[in-house]
């Protein structure tokens, strides 16, 4: 059974930083997969934020967070982190951790790539 549990969400001022964590368990930690962060603001669709391929640690970012957010894996690949710097009010959302296989070129940014999802952690950025 694969489980993903997020933590680290909080309320911060614009310009601040947060680090989100995702604890993964199950077979997902022993084989190469995409691990990703998505976010969803009220009334909006779930949006891809960043992905990392656990086979070689290649990382990918949406244009809206590139240069401000950093995705990384823990030493045992049972943890996935999202370091968020220079936070903006528009970063306010529920952030979800996800895991899934490689389904082809560019699949890392697609929601349907991911079989497993966490319950989410809330990030609120005030101006």
JSON list of C-alpha atoms in Angstrom, two decimals:
[
{"chain": "A", "resi": 1, "resn": "UNK", "atom": "CA", "xyz": [0.00, 0.00, 0.00]},
{"chain": "A", "resi": 2, "resn": "UNK", "atom": "CA", "xyz": [1.37, 3.39, -1.00]},
{"chain": "A", "resi": 3, "resn": "UNK", "atom": "CA", "xyz": [0.81, 6.27, 1.36]},
{"chain": "A", "resi": 4, "resn": "UNK", "atom": "CA", "xyz": [1.77, 9.91, 0.95]},
{"chain": "A", "resi": 5, "resn": "UNK", "atom": "CA", "xyz": [1.51, 12.27, 3.90]},
{"chain": "A", "resi": 6, "resn": "UNK", "atom": "CA", "xyz": [2.22, 15.98, 3.51]},
{"chain": "A", "resi": 7, "resn": "UNK", "atom": "CA", "xyz": [3.22, 18.41, 6.23]},
{"chain": "A", "resi": 8, "resn": "UNK", "atom": "CA", "xyz": [4.72, 21.87, 6.61]},
{"chain": "A", "resi": 9, "resn": "UNK", "atom": "CA", "xyz": [1.90, 24.07, 5.40]},
{"chain": "A", "resi": 10, "resn": "UNK", "atom": "CA", "xyz": [1.38, 27.33, 7.29]},
{"chain": "A", "resi": 11, "resn": "UNK", "atom": "CA", "xyz": [0.37, 30.97, 7.02]},
{"chain": "A", "resi": 12, "resn": "UNK", "atom": "CA", "xyz": [3.24, 33.30, 6.08]},
{"chain": "A", "resi": 13, "resn": "UNK", "atom": "CA", "xyz": [3.78, 36.86, 4.90]},
{"chain": "A", "resi": 14, "resn": "UNK", "atom": "CA", "xyz": [4.61, 37.59, 1.30]},
{"chain": "A", "resi": 15, "resn": "UNK", "atom": "CA", "xyz": [8.34, 37.23, 0.71]},
{"chain": "A", "resi": 16, "resn": "UNK", "atom": "CA", "xyz": [8.64, 34.51, 3.30]},
{"chain": "A", "resi": 17, "resn": "UNK", "atom": "CA", "xyz": [9.67, 30.87, 2.96]},
{"chain": "A", "resi": 18, "resn": "UNK", "atom": "CA", "xyz": [8.23, 27.47, 3.77]},
{"chain": "A", "resi": 19, "resn": "UNK", "atom": "CA", "xyz": [9.39, 23.91, 3.33]},
{"chain": "A", "resi": 20, "resn": "UNK", "atom": "CA", "xyz": [6.77, 21.30, 2.61]},
{"chain": "A", "resi": 21, "resn": "UNK", "atom": "CA", "xyz": [7.48, 17.64, 3.29]},
{"chain": "A", "resi": 22, "resn": "UNK", "atom": "CA", "xyz": [5.91, 14.49, 1.89]},
{"chain": "A", "resi": 23, "resn": "UNK", "atom": "CA", "xyz": [6.51, 11.16, 3.62]},
{"chain": "A", "resi": 24, "resn": "UNK", "atom": "CA", "xyz": [6.14, 8.26, 1.21]},
{"chain": "A", "resi": 25, "resn": "UNK", "atom": "CA", "xyz": [5.73, 4.60, 2.07]},
{"chain": "A", "resi": 26, "resn": "UNK", "atom": "CA", "xyz": [5.17, 1.42, 0.09]},
{"chain": "A", "resi": 27, "resn": "UNK", "atom": "CA", "xyz": [6.77, 0.18, -3.12]},
{"chain": "A", "resi": 28, "resn": "UNK", "atom": "CA", "xyz": [6.95, 3.72, -4.47]},
{"chain": "A", "resi": 29, "resn": "UNK", "atom": "CA", "xyz": [10.14, 4.24, -2.50]},
{"chain": "A", "resi": 30, "resn": "UNK", "atom": "CA", "xyz": [11.96, 1.26, -4.03]},
{"chain": "A", "resi": 31, "resn": "UNK", "atom": "CA", "xyz": [11.38, 1.87, -7.74]},
{"chain": "A", "resi": 32, "resn": "UNK", "atom": "CA", "xyz": [11.91, 4.86, -10.00]},
{"chain": "A", "resi": 33, "resn": "UNK", "atom": "CA", "xyz": [8.87, 7.11, -10.19]},
{"chain": "A", "resi": 34, "resn": "UNK", "atom": "CA", "xyz": [7.83, 10.69, -10.60]},
{"chain": "A", "resi": 35, "resn": "UNK", "atom": "CA", "xyz": [7.18, 12.45, -7.34]},
{"chain": "A", "resi": 36, "resn": "UNK", "atom": "CA", "xyz": [5.36, 15.73, -7.71]},
{"chain": "A", "resi": 37, "resn": "UNK", "atom": "CA", "xyz": [3.73, 18.66, -6.02]},
{"chain": "A", "resi": 38, "resn": "UNK", "atom": "CA", "xyz": [0.43, 20.05, -7.24]},
{"chain": "A", "resi": 39, "resn": "UNK", "atom": "CA", "xyz": [-1.64, 22.85, -5.75]},
{"chain": "A", "resi": 40, "resn": "UNK", "atom": "CA", "xyz": [-5.27, 23.85, -5.80]},
{"chain": "A", "resi": 41, "resn": "UNK", "atom": "CA", "xyz": [-6.71, 27.22, -4.87]},
{"chain": "A", "resi": 42, "resn": "UNK", "atom": "CA", "xyz": [-10.42, 27.58, -4.02]},
{"chain": "A", "resi": 43, "resn": "UNK", "atom": "CA", "xyz": [-12.54, 27.51, -7.14]},
{"chain": "A", "resi": 44, "resn": "UNK", "atom": "CA", "xyz": [-9.62, 26.59, -9.38]},
{"chain": "A", "resi": 45, "resn": "UNK", "atom": "CA", "xyz": [-8.36, 23.40, -10.96]},
{"chain": "A", "resi": 46, "resn": "UNK", "atom": "CA", "xyz": [-5.48, 21.47, -9.46]},
{"chain": "A", "resi": 47, "resn": "UNK", "atom": "CA", "xyz": [-2.28, 22.89, -10.94]},
{"chain": "A", "resi": 48, "resn": "UNK", "atom": "CA", "xyz": [1.05, 21.16, -11.45]},
{"chain": "A", "resi": 49, "resn": "UNK", "atom": "CA", "xyz": [3.91, 22.83, -9.54]},
{"chain": "A", "resi": 50, "resn": "UNK", "atom": "CA", "xyz": [7.00, 20.63, -9.72]},
{"chain": "A", "resi": 51, "resn": "UNK", "atom": "CA", "xyz": [8.21, 17.07, -10.28]},
{"chain": "A", "resi": 52, "resn": "UNK", "atom": "CA", "xyz": [11.29, 15.00, -9.64]},
{"chain": "A", "resi": 53, "resn": "UNK", "atom": "CA", "xyz": [12.26, 11.69, -11.23]},
{"chain": "A", "resi": 54, "resn": "UNK", "atom": "CA", "xyz": [13.53, 9.46, -8.44]},
{"chain": "A", "resi": 55, "resn": "UNK", "atom": "CA", "xyz": [15.71, 7.46, -10.83]},
{"chain": "A", "resi": 56, "resn": "UNK", "atom": "CA", "xyz": [18.16, 10.31, -11.48]},
{"chain": "A", "resi": 57, "resn": "UNK", "atom": "CA", "xyz": [16.83, 13.29, -9.48]},
{"chain": "A", "resi": 58, "resn": "UNK", "atom": "CA", "xyz": [15.96, 15.29, -12.61]},
{"chain": "A", "resi": 59, "resn": "UNK", "atom": "CA", "xyz": [13.67, 18.15, -11.63]},
{"chain": "A", "resi": 60, "resn": "UNK", "atom": "CA", "xyz": [10.96, 20.09, -13.44]},
{"chain": "A", "resi": 61, "resn": "UNK", "atom": "CA", "xyz": [9.12, 23.28, -12.53]},
{"chain": "A", "resi": 62, "resn": "UNK", "atom": "CA", "xyz": [6.14, 25.23, -13.72]},
{"chain": "A", "resi": 63, "resn": "UNK", "atom": "CA", "xyz": [6.94, 28.72, -15.00]},
{"chain": "A", "resi": 64, "resn": "UNK", "atom": "CA", "xyz": [5.06, 30.28, -12.09]},
{"chain": "A", "resi": 65, "resn": "UNK", "atom": "CA", "xyz": [7.45, 28.84, -9.48]},
{"chain": "A", "resi": 66, "resn": "UNK", "atom": "CA", "xyz": [10.72, 28.42, -11.39]},
{"chain": "A", "resi": 67, "resn": "UNK", "atom": "CA", "xyz": [13.55, 30.13, -9.56]},
{"chain": "A", "resi": 68, "resn": "UNK", "atom": "CA", "xyz": [11.60, 30.34, -6.30]},
{"chain": "A", "resi": 69, "resn": "UNK", "atom": "CA", "xyz": [10.74, 26.72, -5.45]},
{"chain": "A", "resi": 70, "resn": "UNK", "atom": "CA", "xyz": [13.06, 23.73, -5.20]},
{"chain": "A", "resi": 71, "resn": "UNK", "atom": "CA", "xyz": [11.97, 20.09, -5.14]},
{"chain": "A", "resi": 72, "resn": "UNK", "atom": "CA", "xyz": [14.27, 17.48, -3.63]},
{"chain": "A", "resi": 73, "resn": "UNK", "atom": "CA", "xyz": [14.39, 13.95, -2.27]},
{"chain": "A", "resi": 74, "resn": "UNK", "atom": "CA", "xyz": [15.54, 12.73, 1.11]},
{"chain": "A", "resi": 75, "resn": "UNK", "atom": "CA", "xyz": [18.52, 10.40, 1.31]},
{"chain": "A", "resi": 76, "resn": "UNK", "atom": "CA", "xyz": [16.35, 7.29, 1.40]},
{"chain": "A", "resi": 77, "resn": "UNK", "atom": "CA", "xyz": [13.87, 8.63, -1.18]},
{"chain": "A", "resi": 78, "resn": "UNK", "atom": "CA", "xyz": [11.11, 8.20, 1.38]},
{"chain": "A", "resi": 79, "resn": "UNK", "atom": "CA", "xyz": [10.81, 11.97, 1.72]},
{"chain": "A", "resi": 80, "resn": "UNK", "atom": "CA", "xyz": [10.07, 14.59, -0.92]},
{"chain": "A", "resi": 81, "resn": "UNK", "atom": "CA", "xyz": [10.52, 18.24, -0.10]},
{"chain": "A", "resi": 82, "resn": "UNK", "atom": "CA", "xyz": [9.37, 21.48, -1.66]},
{"chain": "A", "resi": 83, "resn": "UNK", "atom": "CA", "xyz": [11.38, 24.49, -0.54]},
{"chain": "A", "resi": 84, "resn": "UNK", "atom": "CA", "xyz": [9.35, 27.58, -1.31]},
{"chain": "A", "resi": 85, "resn": "UNK", "atom": "CA", "xyz": [11.06, 30.98, -1.22]},
{"chain": "A", "resi": 86, "resn": "UNK", "atom": "CA", "xyz": [9.88, 34.49, -2.11]},
{"chain": "A", "resi": 87, "resn": "UNK", "atom": "CA", "xyz": [6.29, 33.43, -1.54]},
{"chain": "A", "resi": 88, "resn": "UNK", "atom": "CA", "xyz": [3.52, 35.47, -3.14]},
{"chain": "A", "resi": 89, "resn": "UNK", "atom": "CA", "xyz": [-0.18, 35.74, -2.27]},
{"chain": "A", "resi": 90, "resn": "UNK", "atom": "CA", "xyz": [-0.96, 33.87, -5.50]},
{"chain": "A", "resi": 91, "resn": "UNK", "atom": "CA", "xyz": [0.90, 30.85, -4.09]},
{"chain": "A", "resi": 92, "resn": "UNK", "atom": "CA", "xyz": [-1.94, 30.43, -1.60]},
{"chain": "A", "resi": 93, "resn": "UNK", "atom": "CA", "xyz": [-3.44, 26.96, -2.12]},
{"chain": "A", "resi": 94, "resn": "UNK", "atom": "CA", "xyz": [-3.74, 23.45, -0.81]},
{"chain": "A", "resi": 95, "resn": "UNK", "atom": "CA", "xyz": [-0.56, 21.64, -1.80]},
{"chain": "A", "resi": 96, "resn": "UNK", "atom": "CA", "xyz": [-0.67, 17.96, -2.69]},
{"chain": "A", "resi": 97, "resn": "UNK", "atom": "CA", "xyz": [2.09, 15.39, -3.01]},
{"chain": "A", "resi": 98, "resn": "UNK", "atom": "CA", "xyz": [1.68, 12.80, -5.77]},
{"chain": "A", "resi": 99, "resn": "UNK", "atom": "CA", "xyz": [3.51, 9.75, -7.10]},
{"chain": "A", "resi": 100, "resn": "UNK", "atom": "CA", "xyz": [3.32, 7.93, -10.40]},
{"chain": "A", "resi": 101, "resn": "UNK", "atom": "CA", "xyz": [5.22, 6.19, -13.22]},
{"chain": "A", "resi": 102, "resn": "UNK", "atom": "CA", "xyz": [6.73, 7.63, -16.37]},
{"chain": "A", "resi": 103, "resn": "UNK", "atom": "CA", "xyz": [3.92, 7.67, -18.94]},
{"chain": "A", "resi": 104, "resn": "UNK", "atom": "CA", "xyz": [5.93, 9.28, -21.71]},
{"chain": "A", "resi": 105, "resn": "UNK", "atom": "CA", "xyz": [7.46, 12.55, -22.75]},
{"chain": "A", "resi": 106, "resn": "UNK", "atom": "CA", "xyz": [6.30, 15.40, -20.57]},
{"chain": "A", "resi": 107, "resn": "UNK", "atom": "CA", "xyz": [4.01, 13.19, -18.54]},
{"chain": "A", "resi": 108, "resn": "UNK", "atom": "CA", "xyz": [5.42, 14.58, -15.32]},
{"chain": "A", "resi": 109, "resn": "UNK", "atom": "CA", "xyz": [3.18, 17.67, -15.62]},
{"chain": "A", "resi": 110, "resn": "UNK", "atom": "CA", "xyz": [-0.09, 15.78, -16.16]},
{"chain": "A", "resi": 111, "resn": "UNK", "atom": "CA", "xyz": [-2.48, 14.97, -13.33]},
{"chain": "A", "resi": 112, "resn": "UNK", "atom": "CA", "xyz": [-3.38, 11.60, -14.85]},
{"chain": "A", "resi": 113, "resn": "UNK", "atom": "CA", "xyz": [0.23, 10.47, -14.58]},
{"chain": "A", "resi": 114, "resn": "UNK", "atom": "CA", "xyz": [-0.11, 10.14, -10.84]},
{"chain": "A", "resi": 115, "resn": "UNK", "atom": "CA", "xyz": [-1.77, 7.14, -9.20]},
{"chain": "A", "resi": 116, "resn": "UNK", "atom": "CA", "xyz": [-1.22, 8.17, -5.61]},
{"chain": "A", "resi": 117, "resn": "UNK", "atom": "CA", "xyz": [-2.06, 11.40, -3.83]},
{"chain": "A", "resi": 118, "resn": "UNK", "atom": "CA", "xyz": [-1.72, 12.75, -0.33]},
{"chain": "A", "resi": 119, "resn": "UNK", "atom": "CA", "xyz": [-4.41, 14.59, 1.59]},
{"chain": "A", "resi": 120, "resn": "UNK", "atom": "CA", "xyz": [-2.82, 18.01, 1.17]},
{"chain": "A", "resi": 121, "resn": "UNK", "atom": "CA", "xyz": [-1.33, 20.73, 3.33]},
{"chain": "A", "resi": 122, "resn": "UNK", "atom": "CA", "xyz": [-2.56, 24.34, 3.31]},
{"chain": "A", "resi": 123, "resn": "UNK", "atom": "CA", "xyz": [-0.28, 27.22, 2.42]},
{"chain": "A", "resi": 124, "resn": "UNK", "atom": "CA", "xyz": [-1.59, 30.75, 2.93]},
{"chain": "A", "resi": 125, "resn": "UNK", "atom": "CA", "xyz": [0.46, 33.78, 1.91]},
{"chain": "A", "resi": 126, "resn": "UNK", "atom": "CA", "xyz": [-0.72, 37.19, 3.04]},
{"chain": "A", "resi": 127, "resn": "UNK", "atom": "CA", "xyz": [0.30, 40.49, 1.48]}
]
